[in-house]
Amino acid sequence: MYETTYHRASSVDEAAALFAKGSEAKFLAGGHTLLPVMKQRLAGPSDVIDIGKIKDLIGVQLSGDTLVIKAATTYYDIMTNTDVKKAIPAISYLTSVLGDPAVRHRGTIGGSIANNDPAADFPAALISLGATVKTNKRSIAAEDFFKGLFTTALEDGEIITEVAFPVPEKAGYAKMRHPASRFALTGVFVTKTKSGDVRVAATGASQSGVMRVSAIEAALKSNWSASAIDGVTVSAAGLLSDIHGSSDYRANLVKVMAQRAVQAAG
Amino acid sequence: MGMEGIGASVVRKEDKRFITGKGRYVDDIKLLGMTYAHFIRSPHAHAKVKSIDSSAAEAMPGVVAVLTGKQIVDDKVGNLICGWAITSKDGSPMKMGAWPAMAPETVRFVGQAVAVVIAESKNVARDAAEAVVVEYEELQAVADMPSALKPGAPQLHPEAPGNVVYDWHIGDEAAVNAAFSKAANVVTLELTNNRLAPNAMEPRAAIADYDAAEEHFTLYTTSQNPHVARLVLSAFYNIAPEHKLRVIAPDVGGGFGSKIFIYPEEMVALWASKKVGRPVKWTGDRTEAFLTDAHGRDHISKAEMAFDADHKILGLRVKTHANFGAYMSLFSSSVPTYLYATLLSGQYNIPAIYAEVMGVYTNTTPVDAYRGAGRPEASYLLERLVETAARQFKVDPAELRRKNFITQFPHQTPVIMAYDTGDFNASLDSAMKAIDYAGFPARKAAAKAQGKLRGIGLSCYIEACGIAPSKAVGSLGAGVGLWESAEIRVNPVGTIEVLTGSHSHGQGHETTFCQLIAERLGVPISQVSIVHGDTDKVQFGMGTYGSRSAAVGLTAILKAMEKVEAKAKKIAAHALEASEGDIVIENGEFKVTGTDKSIALPMVALAAYTAHNLPDGMEPGLKETAFYDPTNFTFPAGTYICELEVDEATGKTSFVNFVAADDFGRLINPMIVEGQVHGGLVQGIGQALLEHAIYDSNGQPVTASFMDYAMPRADDVPSFKLSHTTTLCPGNPLGVKGCGEAGAIGASAAVINAITDAIGNNKLEMPATPDRVWHAIHG
């Protein structure tokens, strides 16, 4: 690890001010991506600004038809939160299959989406549920937030403060775990909104990160059931292919995981 | 024997320090004035080192020295050796390219060191390493055996034309040809045995400390065999004469074979310590472990088995290519030859066997012994082949095996090994009963009704361990003898220290070895200490590998113990004014049989050391040494049966049941044996389903971190049902066989046989990832 200066911010404003002062500052939430790359010397930030302990960034609120999860809330806290279980149990389930207990006690929803790993679980949930990402500067629709591999709409120094999820009619998540990393080899999140819209998002599959799966959405719109997807063919074009899963295998997983997600959603 | 003797599941003495964080590993040791080494490693699989500019690094504050491959060669530090000479079919010796500890001219695998920075701190060493400019001229690399063997392929070593180390064979080719010519059926199978990265929990580490006044070196290292390390460093690498070199292997966090070998980093640390006049520490990180710890397995084989009309095996023909990586590691040459092909008879009566093995250089990390070492490859090949035959003949795989089992012992196989004892039907019966083999068809049908593909797979393995009779291995090319030594010191107050040449790096010797003393003397194990891992404390010994510590190491302790007992009885008889022949040892006391006269062990010990009243002519003291050389290998064997389900839609495998019925001879500590079997099974399952060390076509490692190299986790493996059927090993007085490697040897074939049974397609390679299984189902 290169030498760096560690700061623990106590407010979002303080974090933003510290960031502005650093020559090459980075925010630290759970640290599951930043710290390993720092240890490998692939990143050498001048300043590391820990936003994981800012009280305003931790917690869950359910008000009406909106579930708000603040950015520095850990996966474990999300998984065990009763409002999450009540409003969107699929999110609770998603966090239960995310990493292992050590990961779940450190990792945060904000850190996950800011990093936008193409195999991370949360981006699929945000896209499928039609969430809104709120930052210290603005609100960004999930669809506009994720911009391909490890890229987001976040500007330099912008801090995610919370994610607002509209409570759906039904939602489900199913994931084939990557055998080594335990990220999603392919994961699919399906949502039927209260207005009857259907949105399906897959992670771990596409070369350009989290993606909508329109063919499956169309099939589910006319018939919300796993069997409705039987006849759908998912193209392998543009899908990831590596030692753990060829593109045709991932194309199959998109379909199979979508079916299982629908079953889970009920 | 009491509560702590042989056969008791005594809780491990060493665990208190391990689970409370008080273990003392190499990296825990800090010496005054210690410096830190960081290696500069090749990013290329094959390249010429054009130049190394270390001027900027040397000018950095805190940098002590930057040392290069050219310097270590100039200082005449010897090249790394391979300690087992293999002779090719044509009578020529194996062809080895030179392996200097740091490459002066040519690098041949990603991660090979070209230089080292010695600095005041780890971080400074790493900073300085980034400032060293190494100019390479890239050469074309060969990353796999088919590419390496192609005409016109890039050549790794001028000494080994065609990248061939040796082309060796064993068995009777003419007899095998005759067997095949009269065969009613021939079963053929082509398969690979996937390359594995060992991944001991503790990465390798070394601290070298040179004392200029005494011209003496101390090396703290992560070794399974510190004496062998001292011997090799002294005799071949010109570091120092043996009496000027102390090697200490303190607590070592797992080895699995990978810590048998003496690696370049230890050599460089010793040499550098003398050069800079200060202690030098190197602690590898996980990436370095993936790049430089000797890998395991990596075979490509074709096997053919001839059967008569009654399904009796007539002959076996095997052709194997074994990947050695870029250099021949210390015992690498023996692994795909004498540790592999000699086990190709398995549990079966096979009248004729012929095996050819070609050793191949590639631009990859060197390959050497890894838990099982050759025997997992033999067992996997044979057990898949027999299972394939059963399916081809449409007969029950258990019955086909039973029909061909060896039932008379001793049994001489056509490939050197003489099995001393065993009962293969007993372990097969035990495993079949444990898994309710008879009920499987009904369970398969029930699973099918629920849309699941269920399969069952057997693996009847045998291995040779308790390595090994020195004269026999010497005649086969080994550079060392494979006996073991022990010294027993009964202290003047009656406590006991056992000095053993075996080395414990997870096996529990500090408990099991004490149990033998408890058994013999009836003293509590708290009264006994096991001393190991330090060449200044312990007499020369050979270390721990090849499941040898009970069969060879503990037998040496028994031999020393017998001498101690004999002398102690004389002293007791003298003190009790009784006949020596009337003395019996019970509960820590020497008793005159049939009387109430006795003398306690501490009093006997004290008498030995005060020497006030010893029998005439007796030397004072109570301390004895023994060297034990086994007369044969031991032959643990057993049956593993795996039942699992495959998700047709995803290719994912889920275990239903896994049973292991092993014959390890006498068990010293059943709980520790169980732990060893569990660990071995998990490694075998890891190989079958998850683990694979992969290189791209340029020789770049693809799986050099846990993000890509899939290690088995607790939820990847089932709860195992273990049982033991016992035939005592006649080759050693304890009747023990060895249990450390069996799981890793037998498990993988059981898993793959079960998956191929479930999916109805026999064409499946390890690791059977969901992707591969799904393709095997759906094309």
GROMACS .gro file of C-alpha atoms in nm, chain A residues 9 16 55 80 141 153 172 221 239 251 257:
model
   11
    9ALA     CA    1  -1.568   1.244   0.814
   16ALA     CA    2  -1.702   1.684   0.045
   55LYS     CA    3  -2.468   0.897   1.100
   80THR     CA    4  -3.212  -0.784   0.883
  141ALA     CA    5  -3.270   0.779  -1.192
  153ALA     CA    6  -2.300   0.924  -1.355
  172GLY     CA    7  -3.777  -1.134  -0.692
  221LYS     CA    8  -4.595  -0.833  -1.910
  239LEU     CA    9  -2.240  -1.129  -2.299
  251ALA     CA   10  -2.744  -1.640  -2.182
  257MET     CA   11  -3.253  -1.701  -1.317
   0.00000   0.00000   0.00000
